Amino acid sequence: MIDFNVPPFVGNELKYIEEAVAAKKICGDGRFTKQCNKWMEDRFDAQKVLLTTSGTTALEMAAILCGLKEGDEVILPSYTFSSTATAPVLAGATLVFVDIRPDTMNIDEKKIEQAVTERTKAIIAVHYAGVACEMDTIMKIAKEHDLKVIEDAAQGVMSSYKGKALGTIGDFGCFSFHETKNYSMGEGGALLINDAAYNEKAEILREKGTNRSKFFRGQIDKYTWVDYGSSYLPSDINAAYLWAQLEMADRINDDRLESWAAYYEAFRPLADKGLLELPFVPEDCVHNAHMFYMKLRDLEQRSAFLSYMKQNGALCVFHYIPLHSAPAGQKFGRFDGEDEYTTSESERLVRLPMYYGLKKEDRDQVIALVKAFFAESEG
Ligand SMILES: *Cc1c(COP(=O)(O)O)cnc(C)c1O
């Protein structure tokens, strides 16, 4: 069976974990955590990066730092993972879902402004498949209405928009290092803080409400409890695993992009015949091959496709039942305007096996199966 996902493993992960253990430093903010933070700050030209326990908790930190509270409204797409929505909900905010663009599956920037009310406090831009949202328009709307922008860049590590790394454009950016993402530490994530005014508050929030980070930097003599907070630091064991991958970030990225391009080229003739739709990457966007998706005719054909692939030894998946149609989405939010594309487009989407180290022969097998499926359904 060809797996849908295999967690990345490049080689030095266990060596670095051993080093963390030998250094008797396995709690948070050890050597590897610091190296990862620094690497991301340098590589992405980010003002400040803090590793977190997950992409979900990075989003929670961002929601808290934005000052979201009961009665506030947050604009987000409905076509996303539940974590994008749970973070503002935990802060007490109400969700306002906006339709997506059918070409990128990202929030439709042209439909955001009509959803803004006096209560709106933030926009969460989800960079689906590591392809950027139309950030210039989103930042402009945010500026005009005094809104915060949180980038859910869980899928967008190493992607960029007009030369800027995803996660560094809004007020806050959130990465995920879950095992299904391009770079992994099992469970983990990172918060990117793009305005230095939030640095101290973020450190306190992450360190159980204490000013311990300041203490470790020698800026104060003893540390104490100064504000509300939680524990959002991952163990240095996890950071050691991630460090091995960040060191080889380009190799991982190139490998994924090669698989992505091979799929794209192979299916272009099918797309030209109108049998399927391929992903679209706008000119200003550099993506990271987080996923390879395509869109089929409808829900029925998708179900047939998924079982055909599985029967023939390749695992393909679909995802995201639109959040506004889920029980919690109905409880915590509303859809603004018309659901023109969110539901209909999500029902047609399938994802093909995509991971670091996907073998050429397996990739070719997936390609052959997809072609065979369409040859059969055409004939
Ligand atoms: C994976 C993902 C998350 C959550 O990340 P975790 O690290 O699993 O908590 C949030 N948003 C999107 C769009 C994701 O793909």
mmCIF file of C-alpha atoms and ligand atoms in Angstrom:
data_model
loop_
_atom_site.group_PDB
_atom_site.id
_atom_site.type_symbol
_atom_site.label_atom_id
_atom_site.label_comp_id
_atom_site.label_asym_id
_atom_site.label_seq_id
_atom_site.Cartn_x
_atom_site.Cartn_y
_atom_site.Cartn_z
ATOM 1 C CA MET A 1 0.000 0.000 0.000
ATOM 2 C CA ILE A 2 1.297 3.466 -0.863
ATOM 3 C CA ASP A 3 0.842 5.620 2.223
ATOM 4 C CA PHE A 4 -0.859 8.968 2.058
ATOM 5 C CA ASN A 5 1.622 10.495 4.511
ATOM 6 C CA VAL A 6 4.890 9.393 6.104
ATOM 7 C CA PRO A 7 6.289 11.631 8.879
ATOM 8 C CA PRO A 8 9.538 13.237 7.714
ATOM 9 C CA PHE A 9 12.779 11.703 8.946
ATOM 10 C CA VAL A 10 16.056 12.920 7.474
ATOM 11 C CA GLY A 11 18.722 11.191 9.553
ATOM 12 C CA ASN A 12 20.067 13.234 12.469
ATOM 13 C CA GLU A 13 16.877 13.281 14.547
ATOM 14 C CA LEU A 14 17.917 10.517 16.976
ATOM 15 C CA LYS A 15 21.455 11.876 17.321
ATOM 16 C CA TYR A 16 20.104 15.278 18.376
ATOM 17 C CA ILE A 17 17.584 13.725 20.749
ATOM 18 C CA GLU A 18 20.469 11.851 22.388
ATOM 19 C CA GLU A 19 22.355 15.121 22.696
ATOM 20 C CA ALA A 20 19.385 16.769 24.407
ATOM 21 C CA VAL A 21 19.163 13.874 26.848
ATOM 22 C CA ALA A 22 22.925 13.853 27.484
ATOM 23 C CA ALA A 23 22.849 17.580 28.190
ATOM 24 C CA LYS A 24 20.247 16.852 30.902
ATOM 25 C CA LYS A 25 18.043 19.454 29.316
ATOM 26 C CA ILE A 26 14.788 18.023 28.106
ATOM 27 C CA CYS A 27 12.349 20.687 29.289
ATOM 28 C CA GLY A 28 11.437 23.687 27.186
ATOM 29 C CA ASP A 29 13.704 26.457 25.876
ATOM 30 C CA GLY A 30 16.839 24.342 25.749
ATOM 31 C CA ARG A 31 19.544 24.457 23.105
ATOM 32 C CA PHE A 32 17.484 22.953 20.294
ATOM 33 C CA THR A 33 14.447 25.124 20.910
ATOM 34 C CA LYS A 34 16.674 28.193 20.759
ATOM 35 C CA GLN A 35 18.370 26.978 17.591
ATOM 36 C CA CYS A 36 15.022 26.358 15.914
ATOM 37 C CA ASN A 37 13.696 29.798 16.910
ATOM 38 C CA LYS A 38 16.831 31.514 15.677
ATOM 39 C CA TRP A 39 16.918 29.561 12.435
ATOM 40 C CA MET A 40 13.357 30.557 11.624
ATOM 41 C CA GLU A 41 13.987 34.192 12.533
ATOM 42 C CA ASP A 42 16.965 34.291 10.162
ATOM 43 C CA ARG A 43 15.556 32.218 7.358
ATOM 44 C CA PHE A 44 12.157 33.906 7.281
ATOM 45 C CA ASP A 45 13.323 37.374 8.302
ATOM 46 C CA ALA A 46 10.918 37.177 11.216
ATOM 47 C CA GLN A 47 11.017 39.628 14.099
ATOM 48 C CA LYS A 48 10.533 36.902 16.727
ATOM 49 C CA VAL A 49 9.699 33.205 16.630
ATOM 50 C CA LEU A 50 8.736 31.006 19.579
ATOM 51 C CA LEU A 51 8.305 27.259 19.329
ATOM 52 C CA THR A 52 4.990 26.062 20.752
ATOM 53 C CA THR A 53 3.429 22.720 21.572
ATOM 54 C CA SER A 54 1.324 22.749 18.394
ATOM 55 C CA GLY A 55 -0.024 24.847 15.575
ATOM 56 C CA THR A 56 -3.253 24.908 17.535
ATOM 57 C CA THR A 57 -1.627 26.441 20.608
ATOM 58 C CA ALA A 58 0.250 28.955 18.434
ATOM 59 C CA LEU A 59 -3.168 30.047 17.152
ATOM 60 C CA GLU A 60 -4.462 30.202 20.734
ATOM 61 C CA MET A 61 -1.573 32.420 21.755
ATOM 62 C CA ALA A 62 -2.228 34.680 18.766
ATOM 63 C CA ALA A 63 -5.933 34.931 19.649
ATOM 64 C CA ILE A 64 -5.087 35.887 23.236
ATOM 65 C CA LEU A 65 -2.410 38.378 22.185
ATOM 66 C CA CYS A 66 -4.903 40.025 19.813
ATOM 67 C CA GLY A 67 -6.977 40.684 22.930
ATOM 68 C CA LEU A 68 -10.002 38.778 21.620
ATOM 69 C CA LYS A 69 -12.853 38.602 24.080
ATOM 70 C CA GLU A 70 -16.537 37.761 24.427
ATOM 71 C CA GLY A 71 -18.635 39.450 21.783
ATOM 72 C CA ASP A 72 -15.800 40.122 19.351
ATOM 73 C CA GLU A 73 -16.085 38.794 15.827
ATOM 74 C CA VAL A 74 -13.368 37.057 13.861
ATOM 75 C CA ILE A 75 -13.458 36.586 10.096
ATOM 76 C CA LEU A 76 -12.112 33.311 8.728
ATOM 77 C CA PRO A 77 -12.778 30.808 5.957
ATOM 78 C CA SER A 78 -15.072 27.874 6.620
ATOM 79 C CA TYR A 79 -12.874 25.594 4.540
ATOM 80 C CA THR A 80 -10.148 24.943 7.121
ATOM 81 C CA PHE A 81 -9.081 22.742 10.013
ATOM 82 C CA SER A 82 -11.001 23.072 13.291
ATOM 83 C CA SER A 83 -7.990 24.625 15.085
ATOM 84 C CA THR A 84 -8.313 27.826 13.055
ATOM 85 C CA ALA A 85 -11.722 28.253 14.657
ATOM 86 C CA THR A 86 -11.205 26.824 18.142
ATOM 87 C CA ALA A 87 -8.554 29.415 19.016
ATOM 88 C CA PRO A 88 -10.859 32.466 18.719
ATOM 89 C CA VAL A 89 -13.751 30.490 20.204
ATOM 90 C CA LEU A 90 -11.714 29.723 23.341
ATOM 91 C CA ALA A 91 -11.075 33.453 23.666
ATOM 92 C CA GLY A 92 -14.850 33.974 23.583
ATOM 93 C CA ALA A 93 -15.142 35.399 20.068
ATOM 94 C CA THR A 94 -17.858 34.696 17.511
ATOM 95 C CA LEU A 95 -16.894 33.283 14.125
ATOM 96 C CA VAL A 96 -17.882 34.891 10.861
ATOM 97 C CA PHE A 97 -17.182 32.556 7.961
ATOM 98 C CA VAL A 98 -16.440 33.984 4.548
ATOM 99 C CA ASP A 99 -16.505 32.103 1.252
ATOM 100 C CA ILE A 100 -13.363 30.852 -0.498
ATOM 101 C CA ARG A 101 -11.994 31.472 -3.976
ATOM 102 C CA PRO A 102 -12.377 28.371 -6.120
ATOM 103 C CA ASP A 103 -8.914 28.746 -7.682
ATOM 104 C CA THR A 104 -6.752 28.643 -4.535
ATOM 105 C CA MET A 105 -9.345 27.462 -1.991
ATOM 106 C CA ASN A 106 -8.240 30.434 0.158
ATOM 107 C CA ILE A 107 -10.559 32.999 1.727
ATOM 108 C CA ASP A 108 -11.971 35.280 -0.978
ATOM 109 C CA GLU A 109 -10.424 38.636 -0.155
ATOM 110 C CA LYS A 110 -13.153 40.376 -2.158
ATOM 111 C CA LYS A 111 -15.822 39.018 0.173
ATOM 112 C CA ILE A 112 -14.160 40.036 3.439
ATOM 113 C CA GLU A 113 -15.101 43.694 3.648
ATOM 114 C CA GLN A 114 -18.837 43.057 3.464
ATOM 115 C CA ALA A 115 -18.501 40.778 6.517
ATOM 116 C CA VAL A 116 -16.879 43.452 8.682
ATOM 117 C CA THR A 117 -19.074 44.859 11.468
ATOM 118 C CA GLU A 118 -18.420 47.130 14.461
ATOM 119 C CA ARG A 119 -17.582 44.004 16.428
ATOM 120 C CA THR A 120 -14.985 42.633 14.050
ATOM 121 C CA LYS A 121 -11.542 42.452 15.678
ATOM 122 C CA ALA A 122 -9.486 40.116 13.534
ATOM 123 C CA ILE A 123 -9.111 38.243 10.278
ATOM 124 C CA ILE A 124 -7.533 34.803 10.164
ATOM 125 C CA ALA A 125 -5.961 34.138 6.780
ATOM 126 C CA VAL A 126 -5.400 30.421 6.188
ATOM 127 C CA HIS A 127 -2.778 29.734 3.538
ATOM 128 C CA TYR A 128 -4.271 26.558 2.145
ATOM 129 C CA ALA A 129 -1.815 24.019 0.734
ATOM 130 C CA GLY A 130 0.997 26.486 1.453
ATOM 131 C CA VAL A 131 -0.255 28.882 -1.234
ATOM 132 C CA ALA A 132 -0.651 32.425 0.069
ATOM 133 C CA CYS A 133 -3.895 34.313 0.482
ATOM 134 C CA GLU A 134 -4.098 37.676 -1.288
ATOM 135 C CA MET A 135 -2.321 39.389 1.597
ATOM 136 C CA ASP A 136 -2.036 42.915 0.171
ATOM 137 C CA THR A 137 -5.824 43.218 0.009
ATOM 138 C CA ILE A 138 -6.294 41.581 3.404
ATOM 139 C CA MET A 139 -3.755 43.879 5.084
ATOM 140 C CA LYS A 140 -5.370 46.894 3.469
ATOM 141 C CA ILE A 141 -8.822 45.961 4.772
ATOM 142 C CA ALA A 142 -7.333 45.311 8.210
ATOM 143 C CA LYS A 143 -5.673 48.699 8.259
ATOM 144 C CA GLU A 144 -8.813 50.544 7.206
ATOM 145 C CA HIS A 145 -10.945 48.857 9.862
ATOM 146 C CA ASP A 146 -8.284 48.571 12.579
ATOM 147 C CA LEU A 147 -8.293 44.780 12.641
ATOM 148 C CA LYS A 148 -5.584 42.313 13.625
ATOM 149 C CA VAL A 149 -4.435 39.743 11.101
ATOM 150 C CA ILE A 150 -3.451 36.230 12.146
ATOM 151 C CA GLU A 151 -1.887 34.077 9.453
ATOM 152 C CA ASP A 152 -2.654 30.398 9.847
ATOM 153 C CA ALA A 153 0.498 29.310 8.057
ATOM 154 C CA ALA A 154 0.344 25.780 9.501
ATOM 155 C CA GLN A 155 0.767 24.490 5.949
ATOM 156 C CA GLY A 156 2.915 27.374 4.734
ATOM 157 C CA VAL A 157 6.379 26.884 6.235
ATOM 158 C CA MET A 158 8.920 27.880 3.526
ATOM 159 C CA SER A 159 6.260 29.463 1.286
ATOM 160 C CA SER A 160 6.201 33.143 0.404
ATOM 161 C CA TYR A 161 4.041 35.954 -0.937
ATOM 162 C CA LYS A 162 5.748 38.722 -2.923
ATOM 163 C CA GLY A 163 9.057 37.639 -1.450
ATOM 164 C CA LYS A 164 7.871 37.641 2.166
ATOM 165 C CA ALA A 165 7.733 34.391 4.119
ATOM 166 C CA LEU A 166 4.223 33.322 5.071
ATOM 167 C CA GLY A 167 3.636 33.993 8.736
ATOM 168 C CA THR A 168 5.605 37.257 8.680
ATOM 169 C CA ILE A 169 3.024 39.469 6.954
ATOM 170 C CA GLY A 170 0.144 39.785 9.439
ATOM 171 C CA ASP A 171 0.399 40.676 13.141
ATOM 172 C CA PHE A 172 0.991 37.040 14.035
ATOM 173 C CA GLY A 173 1.848 33.909 12.085
ATOM 174 C CA CYS A 174 1.276 30.322 13.178
ATOM 175 C CA PHE A 175 3.230 27.296 11.952
ATOM 176 C CA SER A 176 2.525 23.638 12.611
ATOM 177 C CA PHE A 177 5.104 20.897 13.002
ATOM 178 C CA HIS A 178 2.605 18.081 13.312
ATOM 179 C CA GLU A 179 3.699 14.820 11.701
ATOM 180 C CA THR A 180 1.496 15.534 8.686
ATOM 181 C CA LYS A 181 3.246 18.811 7.925
ATOM 182 C CA ASN A 182 6.369 19.468 5.827
ATOM 183 C CA TYR A 183 8.659 19.746 8.876
ATOM 184 C CA SER A 184 7.809 17.886 12.019
ATOM 185 C CA MET A 185 8.528 17.395 15.698
ATOM 186 C CA GLY A 186 5.645 14.965 16.244
ATOM 187 C CA GLU A 187 3.409 17.572 17.788
ATOM 188 C CA GLY A 188 4.557 21.161 17.741
ATOM 189 C CA GLY A 189 4.298 24.552 16.167
ATOM 190 C CA ALA A 190 5.615 28.085 16.263
ATOM 191 C CA LEU A 191 4.276 31.554 16.853
ATOM 192 C CA LEU A 192 5.724 34.332 14.699
ATOM 193 C CA ILE A 193 5.412 37.751 16.298
ATOM 194 C CA ASN A 194 5.731 40.532 13.779
ATOM 195 C CA ASP A 195 5.387 43.511 16.120
ATOM 196 C CA ALA A 196 8.018 43.722 18.879
ATOM 197 C CA ALA A 197 5.460 45.351 21.167
ATOM 198 C CA TYR A 198 4.057 41.860 21.777
ATOM 199 C CA ASN A 199 7.320 40.070 22.519
ATOM 200 C CA GLU A 200 7.244 40.339 26.286
ATOM 201 C CA LYS A 201 3.551 39.571 26.617
ATOM 202 C CA ALA A 202 4.006 36.494 24.412
ATOM 203 C CA GLU A 203 6.940 35.212 26.476
ATOM 204 C CA ILE A 204 4.969 35.645 29.692
ATOM 205 C CA LEU A 205 1.908 33.967 28.222
ATOM 206 C CA ARG A 206 4.034 31.027 27.086
ATOM 207 C CA GLU A 207 5.861 30.685 30.427
ATOM 208 C CA LYS A 208 2.913 30.217 32.820
ATOM 209 C CA GLY A 209 2.438 33.920 33.356
ATOM 210 C CA THR A 210 5.975 34.443 34.642
ATOM 211 C CA ASN A 211 8.788 36.678 33.429
ATOM 212 C CA ARG A 212 11.157 33.722 33.390
ATOM 213 C CA SER A 213 12.459 34.431 29.868
ATOM 214 C CA LYS A 214 13.672 37.825 31.042
ATOM 215 C CA PHE A 215 15.304 36.155 34.048
ATOM 216 C CA PHE A 216 17.191 33.699 31.835
ATOM 217 C CA ARG A 217 18.484 36.565 29.752
ATOM 218 C CA GLY A 218 19.813 38.150 32.941
ATOM 219 C CA GLN A 219 17.554 41.173 32.610
ATOM 220 C CA ILE A 220 16.089 40.692 36.103
ATOM 221 C CA ASP A 221 17.387 39.094 39.329
ATOM 222 C CA LYS A 222 14.497 36.776 40.077
ATOM 223 C CA TYR A 223 11.406 35.839 38.243
ATOM 224 C CA THR A 224 7.846 36.025 39.405
ATOM 225 C CA TRP A 225 4.239 35.598 38.379
ATOM 226 C CA VAL A 226 3.266 38.746 36.511
ATOM 227 C CA ASP A 227 0.202 38.022 34.336
ATOM 228 C CA TYR A 228 -2.140 35.343 33.012
ATOM 229 C CA GLY A 229 -0.499 32.564 31.076
ATOM 230 C CA SER A 230 -0.257 28.908 30.263
ATOM 231 C CA SER A 231 2.448 26.465 29.222
ATOM 232 C CA TYR A 232 3.112 26.579 25.521
ATOM 233 C CA LEU A 233 6.737 25.385 25.486
ATOM 234 C CA PRO A 234 7.538 22.098 23.806
ATOM 235 C CA SER A 235 10.126 19.739 25.256
ATOM 236 C CA ASP A 236 13.638 20.145 23.874
ATOM 237 C CA ILE A 237 13.416 16.472 22.827
ATOM 238 C CA ASN A 238 10.812 17.464 20.259
ATOM 239 C CA ALA A 239 12.804 20.511 19.240
ATOM 240 C CA ALA A 240 15.848 18.248 18.676
ATOM 241 C CA TYR A 241 13.806 16.204 16.208
ATOM 242 C CA LEU A 242 12.727 19.362 14.406
ATOM 243 C CA TRP A 243 16.243 20.785 14.325
ATOM 244 C CA ALA A 244 17.459 17.867 12.216
ATOM 245 C CA GLN A 245 14.825 18.783 9.652
ATOM 246 C CA LEU A 246 15.291 22.537 9.658
ATOM 247 C CA GLU A 247 18.967 21.921 8.956
ATOM 248 C CA MET A 248 17.866 20.107 5.824
ATOM 249 C CA ALA A 249 14.895 22.292 5.044
ATOM 250 C CA ASP A 250 15.900 22.868 1.442
ATOM 251 C CA ARG A 251 16.410 19.210 0.756
ATOM 252 C CA ILE A 252 12.935 18.426 2.119
ATOM 253 C CA ASN A 253 11.403 21.303 0.174
ATOM 254 C CA ASP A 254 13.094 20.328 -3.109
ATOM 255 C CA ASP A 255 12.057 16.717 -2.737
ATOM 256 C CA ARG A 256 8.415 17.657 -2.197
ATOM 257 C CA LEU A 257 8.432 20.173 -5.044
ATOM 258 C CA GLU A 258 9.797 17.522 -7.375
ATOM 259 C CA SER A 259 6.916 15.163 -6.550
ATOM 260 C CA TRP A 260 4.437 18.000 -6.900
ATOM 261 C CA ALA A 261 5.780 18.983 -10.329
ATOM 262 C CA ALA A 262 5.769 15.372 -11.504
ATOM 263 C CA TYR A 263 2.092 14.997 -10.582
ATOM 264 C CA TYR A 264 1.247 18.326 -12.157
ATOM 265 C CA GLU A 265 2.939 17.534 -15.472
ATOM 266 C CA ALA A 266 1.484 14.047 -15.608
ATOM 267 C CA PHE A 267 -2.085 15.260 -15.103
ATOM 268 C CA ARG A 268 -1.938 18.288 -17.332
ATOM 269 C CA PRO A 269 -3.367 16.404 -20.343
ATOM 270 C CA LEU A 270 -6.316 15.247 -18.208
ATOM 271 C CA ALA A 271 -6.889 18.828 -17.083
ATOM 272 C CA ASP A 272 -6.688 20.055 -20.687
ATOM 273 C CA LYS A 273 -9.428 17.586 -21.578
ATOM 274 C CA GLY A 274 -11.550 19.015 -18.760
ATOM 275 C CA LEU A 275 -11.532 15.779 -16.759
ATOM 276 C CA LEU A 276 -10.094 17.307 -13.608
ATOM 277 C CA GLU A 277 -8.810 20.596 -12.219
ATOM 278 C CA LEU A 278 -5.249 21.141 -11.073
ATOM 279 C CA PRO A 279 -4.093 23.402 -8.229
ATOM 280 C CA PHE A 280 -3.438 27.041 -9.052
ATOM 281 C CA VAL A 281 -0.473 29.007 -7.714
ATOM 282 C CA PRO A 282 -0.772 32.784 -8.283
ATOM 283 C CA GLU A 283 2.212 34.528 -9.803
ATOM 284 C CA ASP A 284 3.337 36.280 -6.602
ATOM 285 C CA CYS A 285 3.303 33.072 -4.579
ATOM 286 C CA VAL A 286 6.073 30.570 -4.029
ATOM 287 C CA HIS A 287 4.635 27.408 -2.520
ATOM 288 C CA ASN A 288 6.152 24.531 -0.571
ATOM 289 C CA ALA A 289 4.348 21.519 -2.067
ATOM 290 C CA HIS A 290 2.564 20.950 1.204
ATOM 291 C CA MET A 291 -0.057 18.949 -0.609
ATOM 292 C CA PHE A 292 -1.067 17.850 -4.052
ATOM 293 C CA TYR A 293 -4.787 18.156 -4.532
ATOM 294 C CA MET A 294 -7.006 18.051 -7.559
ATOM 295 C CA LYS A 295 -10.680 18.588 -8.111
ATOM 296 C CA LEU A 296 -12.943 16.031 -9.686
ATOM 297 C CA ARG A 297 -16.421 16.398 -11.187
ATOM 298 C CA ASP A 298 -18.478 15.979 -8.024
ATOM 299 C CA LEU A 299 -18.887 14.165 -4.722
ATOM 300 C CA GLU A 300 -19.988 10.956 -6.410
ATOM 301 C CA GLN A 301 -16.954 10.767 -8.668
ATOM 302 C CA ARG A 302 -14.707 11.580 -5.731
ATOM 303 C CA SER A 303 -16.076 8.653 -3.714
ATOM 304 C CA ALA A 304 -15.543 6.347 -6.687
ATOM 305 C CA PHE A 305 -12.005 7.700 -7.111
ATOM 306 C CA LEU A 306 -11.060 7.222 -3.465
ATOM 307 C CA SER A 307 -12.238 3.620 -3.402
ATOM 308 C CA TYR A 308 -10.605 2.865 -6.764
ATOM 309 C CA MET A 309 -7.260 4.165 -5.526
ATOM 310 C CA LYS A 310 -7.536 2.271 -2.253
ATOM 311 C CA GLN A 311 -8.462 -0.985 -3.968
ATOM 312 C CA ASN A 312 -5.406 -0.582 -6.136
ATOM 313 C CA GLY A 313 -3.013 0.136 -3.296
ATOM 314 C CA ALA A 314 -2.744 3.920 -2.994
ATOM 315 C CA LEU A 315 -4.231 5.881 -0.114
ATOM 316 C CA CYS A 316 -5.821 9.168 -1.096
ATOM 317 C CA VAL A 317 -7.909 11.354 1.187
ATOM 318 C CA PHE A 318 -10.245 14.319 1.144
ATOM 319 C CA HIS A 319 -10.654 16.853 3.910
ATOM 320 C CA TYR A 320 -12.529 19.645 5.558
ATOM 321 C CA ILE A 321 -16.207 19.309 5.942
ATOM 322 C CA PRO A 322 -16.847 23.083 5.892
ATOM 323 C CA LEU A 323 -16.834 24.318 9.485
ATOM 324 C CA HIS A 324 -20.050 26.327 9.143
ATOM 325 C CA SER A 325 -21.945 23.099 8.449
ATOM 326 C CA ALA A 326 -20.421 21.272 11.461
ATOM 327 C CA PRO A 327 -22.271 21.268 14.806
ATOM 328 C CA ALA A 328 -19.688 23.501 16.517
ATOM 329 C CA GLY A 329 -19.529 25.844 13.554
ATOM 330 C CA GLN A 330 -23.260 26.412 13.817
ATOM 331 C CA LYS A 331 -23.011 26.953 17.542
ATOM 332 C CA PHE A 332 -20.116 29.406 17.459
ATOM 333 C CA GLY A 333 -20.507 31.190 14.174
ATOM 334 C CA ARG A 334 -22.381 32.213 11.082
ATOM 335 C CA PHE A 335 -21.649 32.303 7.380
ATOM 336 C CA ASP A 336 -21.618 35.770 5.916
ATOM 337 C CA GLY A 337 -23.116 36.093 2.450
ATOM 338 C CA GLU A 338 -23.598 33.205 0.084
ATOM 339 C CA ASP A 339 -21.783 29.883 0.212
ATOM 340 C CA GLU A 340 -20.993 29.986 -3.460
ATOM 341 C CA TYR A 341 -17.867 27.830 -3.476
ATOM 342 C CA THR A 342 -16.993 26.553 0.006
ATOM 343 C CA THR A 343 -19.270 23.515 0.031
ATOM 344 C CA SER A 344 -19.348 22.708 -3.672
ATOM 345 C CA GLU A 345 -15.581 22.975 -4.177
ATOM 346 C CA SER A 346 -14.689 21.093 -0.998
ATOM 347 C CA GLU A 347 -16.804 18.147 -2.136
ATOM 348 C CA ARG A 348 -14.741 17.736 -5.301
ATOM 349 C CA LEU A 349 -11.278 17.849 -3.780
ATOM 350 C CA VAL A 350 -8.943 14.876 -3.314
ATOM 351 C CA ARG A 351 -5.371 14.743 -2.064
ATOM 352 C CA LEU A 352 -2.755 12.371 -3.451
ATOM 353 C CA PRO A 353 0.115 10.774 -1.496
ATOM 354 C CA MET A 354 2.666 13.501 -0.776
ATOM 355 C CA TYR A 355 5.552 13.343 1.659
ATOM 356 C CA TYR A 356 9.307 13.751 1.893
ATOM 357 C CA GLY A 357 10.948 10.697 0.357
ATOM 358 C CA LEU A 358 7.995 9.594 -1.767
ATOM 359 C CA LYS A 359 9.700 7.157 -4.129
ATOM 360 C CA LYS A 360 9.587 7.796 -7.851
ATOM 361 C CA GLU A 361 8.217 4.317 -8.492
ATOM 362 C CA ASP A 362 5.379 4.878 -6.013
ATOM 363 C CA ARG A 363 4.654 8.270 -7.506
ATOM 364 C CA ASP A 364 4.586 6.754 -10.987
ATOM 365 C CA GLN A 365 2.224 4.082 -9.718
ATOM 366 C CA VAL A 366 -0.143 6.746 -8.344
ATOM 367 C CA ILE A 367 0.022 8.587 -11.672
ATOM 368 C CA ALA A 368 -0.725 5.391 -13.607
ATOM 369 C CA LEU A 369 -3.719 4.653 -11.368
ATOM 370 C CA VAL A 370 -5.159 8.138 -11.777
ATOM 371 C CA LYS A 371 -4.825 7.844 -15.552
ATOM 372 C CA ALA A 372 -6.414 4.395 -15.506
ATOM 373 C CA PHE A 373 -9.322 5.677 -13.430
ATOM 374 C CA PHE A 374 -10.086 8.365 -15.986
ATOM 375 C CA ALA A 375 -9.533 6.035 -18.938
ATOM 376 C CA GLU A 376 -12.127 3.682 -17.457
ATOM 377 C CA SER A 377 -14.645 6.346 -16.522
ATOM 378 C CA GLU A 378 -14.291 7.983 -19.950
ATOM 379 C CA GLY A 379 -14.701 4.773 -21.917
HETATM 380 C C1 LIG B 1 -2.349 21.316 10.851
HETATM 381 C C2 LIG B 1 -3.148 22.560 10.880
HETATM 382 C C3 LIG B 1 -3.429 23.234 12.085
HETATM 383 C C4 LIG B 1 -3.111 22.670 13.431
HETATM 384 O O1 LIG B 1 -1.811 22.350 13.673
HETATM 385 P P1 LIG B 1 -1.453 21.311 14.853
HETATM 386 O O2 LIG B 1 0.023 21.430 14.958
HETATM 387 O O3 LIG B 1 -1.903 19.955 14.401
HETATM 388 O O4 LIG B 1 -2.141 21.738 16.081
HETATM 389 C C5 LIG B 1 -4.097 24.439 12.022
HETATM 390 N N1 LIG B 1 -4.490 24.957 10.852
HETATM 391 C C6 LIG B 1 -4.263 24.337 9.678
HETATM 392 C C7 LIG B 1 -4.713 24.978 8.410
HETATM 393 C C8 LIG B 1 -3.601 23.111 9.655
HETATM 394 O O5 LIG B 1 -3.401 22.496 8.491
#
